[in-house]
PDB file of C-alpha atoms in Angstrom:
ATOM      1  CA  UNK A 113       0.000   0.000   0.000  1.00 78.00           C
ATOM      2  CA  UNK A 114       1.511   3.442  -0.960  1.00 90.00           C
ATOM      3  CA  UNK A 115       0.771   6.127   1.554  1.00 93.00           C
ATOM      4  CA  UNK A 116       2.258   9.587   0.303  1.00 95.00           C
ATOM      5  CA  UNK A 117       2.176  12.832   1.468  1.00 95.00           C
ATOM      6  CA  UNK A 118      -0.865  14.851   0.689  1.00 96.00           C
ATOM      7  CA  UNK A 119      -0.848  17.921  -1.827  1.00 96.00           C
ATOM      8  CA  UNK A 120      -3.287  20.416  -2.094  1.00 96.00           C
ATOM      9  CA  UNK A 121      -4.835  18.870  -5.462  1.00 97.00           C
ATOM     10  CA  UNK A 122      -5.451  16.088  -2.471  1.00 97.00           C
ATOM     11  CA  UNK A 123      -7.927  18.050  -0.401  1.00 97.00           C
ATOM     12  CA  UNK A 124     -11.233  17.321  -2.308  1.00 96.00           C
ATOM     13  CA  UNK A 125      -9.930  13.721  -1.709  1.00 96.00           C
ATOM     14  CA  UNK A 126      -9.664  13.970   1.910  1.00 97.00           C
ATOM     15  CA  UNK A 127     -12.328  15.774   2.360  1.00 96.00           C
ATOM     16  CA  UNK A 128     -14.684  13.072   0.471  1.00 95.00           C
ATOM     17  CA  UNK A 129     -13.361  10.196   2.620  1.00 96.00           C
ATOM     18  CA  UNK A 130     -13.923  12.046   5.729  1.00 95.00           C
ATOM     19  CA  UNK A 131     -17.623  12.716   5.006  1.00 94.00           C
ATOM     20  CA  UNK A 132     -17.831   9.074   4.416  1.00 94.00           C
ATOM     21  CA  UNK A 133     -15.989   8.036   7.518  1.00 92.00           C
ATOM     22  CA  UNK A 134     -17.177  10.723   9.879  1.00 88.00           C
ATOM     23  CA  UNK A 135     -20.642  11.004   8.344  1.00 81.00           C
ATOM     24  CA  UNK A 136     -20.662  14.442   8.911  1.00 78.00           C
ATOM     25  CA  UNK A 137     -18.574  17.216   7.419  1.00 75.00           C
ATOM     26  CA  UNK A 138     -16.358  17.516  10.373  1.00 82.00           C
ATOM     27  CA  UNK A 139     -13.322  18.445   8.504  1.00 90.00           C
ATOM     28  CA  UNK A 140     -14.138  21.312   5.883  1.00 92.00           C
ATOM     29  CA  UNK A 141     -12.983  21.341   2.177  1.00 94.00           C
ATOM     30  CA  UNK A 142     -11.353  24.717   3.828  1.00 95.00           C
ATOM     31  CA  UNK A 143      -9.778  23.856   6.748  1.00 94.00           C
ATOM     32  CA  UNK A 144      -8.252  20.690   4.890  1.00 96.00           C
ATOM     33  CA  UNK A 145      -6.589  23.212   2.235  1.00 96.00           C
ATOM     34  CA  UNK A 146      -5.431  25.973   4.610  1.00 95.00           C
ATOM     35  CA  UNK A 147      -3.442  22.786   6.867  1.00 95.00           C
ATOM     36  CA  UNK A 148      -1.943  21.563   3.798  1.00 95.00           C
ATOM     37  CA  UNK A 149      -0.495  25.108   3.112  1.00 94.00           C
ATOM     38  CA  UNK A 150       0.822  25.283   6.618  1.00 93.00           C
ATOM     39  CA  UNK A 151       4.233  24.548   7.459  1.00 92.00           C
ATOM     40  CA  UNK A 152       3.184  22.925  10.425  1.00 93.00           C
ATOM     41  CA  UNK A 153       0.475  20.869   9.586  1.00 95.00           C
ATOM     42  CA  UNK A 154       0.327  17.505   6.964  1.00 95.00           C
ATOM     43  CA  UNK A 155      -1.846  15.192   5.706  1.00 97.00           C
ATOM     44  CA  UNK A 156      -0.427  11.170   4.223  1.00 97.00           C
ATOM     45  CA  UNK A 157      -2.870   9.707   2.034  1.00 97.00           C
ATOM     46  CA  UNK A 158      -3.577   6.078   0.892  1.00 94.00           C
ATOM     47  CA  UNK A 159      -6.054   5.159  -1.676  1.00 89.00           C
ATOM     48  CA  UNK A 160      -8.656   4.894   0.598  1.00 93.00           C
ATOM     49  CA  UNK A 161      -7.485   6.927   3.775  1.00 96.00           C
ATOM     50  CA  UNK A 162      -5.339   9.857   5.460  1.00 97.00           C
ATOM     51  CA  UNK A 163      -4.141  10.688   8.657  1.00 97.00           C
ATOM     52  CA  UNK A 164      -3.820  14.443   9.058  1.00 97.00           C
ATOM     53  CA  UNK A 165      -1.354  15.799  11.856  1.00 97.00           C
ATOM     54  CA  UNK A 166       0.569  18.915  13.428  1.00 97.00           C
ATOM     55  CA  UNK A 167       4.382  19.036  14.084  1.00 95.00           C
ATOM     56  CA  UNK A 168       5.730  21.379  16.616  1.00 94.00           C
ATOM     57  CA  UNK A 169       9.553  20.560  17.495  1.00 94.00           C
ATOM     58  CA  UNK A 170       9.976  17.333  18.668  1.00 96.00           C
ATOM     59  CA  UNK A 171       6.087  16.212  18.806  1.00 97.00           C
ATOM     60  CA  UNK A 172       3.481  15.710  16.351  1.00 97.00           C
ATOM     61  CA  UNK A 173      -0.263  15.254  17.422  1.00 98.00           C
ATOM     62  CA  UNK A 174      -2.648  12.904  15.323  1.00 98.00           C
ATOM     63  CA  UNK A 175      -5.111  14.801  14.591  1.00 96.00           C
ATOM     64  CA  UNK A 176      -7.312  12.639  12.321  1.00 94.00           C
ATOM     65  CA  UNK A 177      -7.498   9.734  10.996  1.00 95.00           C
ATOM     66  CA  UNK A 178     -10.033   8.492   8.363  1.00 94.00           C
ATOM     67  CA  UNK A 179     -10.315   5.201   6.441  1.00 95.00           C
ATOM     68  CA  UNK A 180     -13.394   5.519   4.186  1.00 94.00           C
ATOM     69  CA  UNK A 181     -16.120   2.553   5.870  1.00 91.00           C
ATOM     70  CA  UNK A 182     -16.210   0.463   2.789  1.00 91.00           C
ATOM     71  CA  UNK A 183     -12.532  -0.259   3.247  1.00 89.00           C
ATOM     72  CA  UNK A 184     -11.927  -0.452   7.117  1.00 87.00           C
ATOM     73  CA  UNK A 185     -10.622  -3.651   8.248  1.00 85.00           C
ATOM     74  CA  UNK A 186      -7.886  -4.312   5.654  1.00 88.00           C
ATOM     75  CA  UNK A 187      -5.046  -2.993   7.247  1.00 89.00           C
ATOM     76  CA  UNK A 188      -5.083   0.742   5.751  1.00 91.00           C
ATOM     77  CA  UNK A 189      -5.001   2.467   9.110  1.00 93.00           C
ATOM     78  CA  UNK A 190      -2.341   0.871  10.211  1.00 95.00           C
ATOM     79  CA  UNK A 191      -0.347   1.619   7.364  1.00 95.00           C
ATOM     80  CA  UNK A 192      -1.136   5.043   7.800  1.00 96.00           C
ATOM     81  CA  UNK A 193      -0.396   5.112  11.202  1.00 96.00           C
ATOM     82  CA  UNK A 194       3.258   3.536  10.624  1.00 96.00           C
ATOM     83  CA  UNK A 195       3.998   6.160   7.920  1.00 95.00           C
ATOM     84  CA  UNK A 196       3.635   8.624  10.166  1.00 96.00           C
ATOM     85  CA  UNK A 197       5.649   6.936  13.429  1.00 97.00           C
ATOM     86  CA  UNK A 198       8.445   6.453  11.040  1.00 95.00           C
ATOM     87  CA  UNK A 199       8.726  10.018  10.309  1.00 94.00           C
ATOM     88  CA  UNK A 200      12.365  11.140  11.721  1.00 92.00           C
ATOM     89  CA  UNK A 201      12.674  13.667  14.405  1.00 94.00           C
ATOM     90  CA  UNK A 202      10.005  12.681  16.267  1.00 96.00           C
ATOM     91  CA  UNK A 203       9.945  12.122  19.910  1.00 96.00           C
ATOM     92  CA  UNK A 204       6.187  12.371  20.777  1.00 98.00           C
ATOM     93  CA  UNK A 205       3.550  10.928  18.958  1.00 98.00           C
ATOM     94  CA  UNK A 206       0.174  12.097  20.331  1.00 98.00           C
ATOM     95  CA  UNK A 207      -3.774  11.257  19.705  1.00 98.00           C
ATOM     96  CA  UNK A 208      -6.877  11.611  21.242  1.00 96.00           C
ATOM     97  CA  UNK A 209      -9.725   8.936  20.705  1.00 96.00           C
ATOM     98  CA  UNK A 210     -13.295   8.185  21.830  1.00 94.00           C
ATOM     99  CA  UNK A 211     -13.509   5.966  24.647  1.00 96.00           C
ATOM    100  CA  UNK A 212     -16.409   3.794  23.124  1.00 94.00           C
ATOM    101  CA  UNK A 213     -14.074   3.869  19.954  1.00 93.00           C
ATOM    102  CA  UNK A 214     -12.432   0.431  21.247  1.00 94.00           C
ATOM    103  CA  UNK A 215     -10.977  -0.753  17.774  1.00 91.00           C
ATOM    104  CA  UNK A 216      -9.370   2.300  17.069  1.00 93.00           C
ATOM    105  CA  UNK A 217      -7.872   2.262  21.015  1.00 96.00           C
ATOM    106  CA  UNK A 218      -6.814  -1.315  19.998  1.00 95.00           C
ATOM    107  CA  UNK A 219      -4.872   0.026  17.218  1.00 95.00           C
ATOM    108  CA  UNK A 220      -3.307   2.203  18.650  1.00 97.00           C
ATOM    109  CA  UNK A 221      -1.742   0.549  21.673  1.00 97.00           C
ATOM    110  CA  UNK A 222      -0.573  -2.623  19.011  1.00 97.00           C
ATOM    111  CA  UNK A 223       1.457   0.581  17.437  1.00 97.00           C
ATOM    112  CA  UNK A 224       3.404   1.419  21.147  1.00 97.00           C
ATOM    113  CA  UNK A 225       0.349   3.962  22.083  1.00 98.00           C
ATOM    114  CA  UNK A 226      -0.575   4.419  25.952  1.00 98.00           C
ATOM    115  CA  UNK A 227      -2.977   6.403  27.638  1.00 97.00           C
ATOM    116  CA  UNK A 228      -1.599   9.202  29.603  1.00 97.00           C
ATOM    117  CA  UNK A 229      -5.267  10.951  30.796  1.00 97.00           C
ATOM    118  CA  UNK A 230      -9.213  10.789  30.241  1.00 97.00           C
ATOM    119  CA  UNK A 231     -11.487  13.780  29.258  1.00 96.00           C
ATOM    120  CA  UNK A 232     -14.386  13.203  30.742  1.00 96.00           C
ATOM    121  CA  UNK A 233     -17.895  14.461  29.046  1.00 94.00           C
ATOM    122  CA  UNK A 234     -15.341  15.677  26.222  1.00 92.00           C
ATOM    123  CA  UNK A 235     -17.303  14.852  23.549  1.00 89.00           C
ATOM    124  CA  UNK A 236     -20.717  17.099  22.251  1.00 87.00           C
ATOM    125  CA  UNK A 237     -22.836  13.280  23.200  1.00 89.00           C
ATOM    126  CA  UNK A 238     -20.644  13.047  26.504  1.00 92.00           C
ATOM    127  CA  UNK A 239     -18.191  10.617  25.482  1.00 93.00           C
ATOM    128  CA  UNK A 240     -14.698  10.886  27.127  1.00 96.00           C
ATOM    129  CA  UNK A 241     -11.683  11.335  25.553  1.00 96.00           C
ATOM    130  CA  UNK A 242      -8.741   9.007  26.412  1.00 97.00           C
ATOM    131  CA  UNK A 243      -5.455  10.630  25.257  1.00 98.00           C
ATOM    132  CA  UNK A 244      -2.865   8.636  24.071  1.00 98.00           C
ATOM    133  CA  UNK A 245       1.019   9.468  23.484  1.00 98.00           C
ATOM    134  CA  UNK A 246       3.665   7.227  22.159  1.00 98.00           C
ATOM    135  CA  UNK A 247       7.626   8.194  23.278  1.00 97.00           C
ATOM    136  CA  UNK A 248      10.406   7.561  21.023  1.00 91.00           C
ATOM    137  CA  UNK A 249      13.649   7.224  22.387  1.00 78.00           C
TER     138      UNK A 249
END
């Protein structure tokens, strides 16, 4: 699977698959094209999926991750995931997930994640938030 990172002809791509995996438009056409212009921000795509995150110094939060529904379950997260925890430079690797999201949590911590803290009632339906870091050293 080829996972490259994502130019701004890209963004009507990622924003497609995350209406299909979010089922909302929580990540605007607009916000999706002003990160990729950033310096600080990226976006690796797959056929099927992207991972967008920010890079300050040493750490880099996940910020999303998106596999469009029809093709969950064959491995494309991960490989999206390991594209981006092989990026050099890198001590801190963090992500925040839905604690009733228990195959994404699964995910992670096969990939070296741990959580560090909870959010509770984080979410807009009350959900907590478990936040997850991995250290490189």
């Amino acid at each position: 699977m080829i996972v490259k990172l994502a130019q701004i002809k890209d963004a009507q791509i990622i924003y497609q698959i995350g209406l299909a995996a979010f089922g909302t438009e929580q990540l605007p056409l607009s916000v999706i094209e002003h990160e990729i212009a950033s310096p600080r921000a990226s976006y690796f795509i797959s056929s099927s999926g992207f991972v967008g995150v920010t890079h300050i110094l040493d750490e880099l939060e996940i910020n999303y991750l998106a596999v469009d529904p029809k093709q969950q379950g064959q491995g494309q997260g991960r490989a999206l995931l390991e594209a981006v925890l092989a990026l050099s430079g890198v001590h801190r690797f963090l992500l925040e997930v839905a604690a009733d999201n228990v195959v994404a949590q699964a995910l992670y911590r096969k990939l070296g994640f741990s959580e560090y803290y909870r959010r509770r009632a984080y979410y807009r339906n009350g959900e907590d938030a478990i936040m997850m870091e991995k250290i490189n050293d």
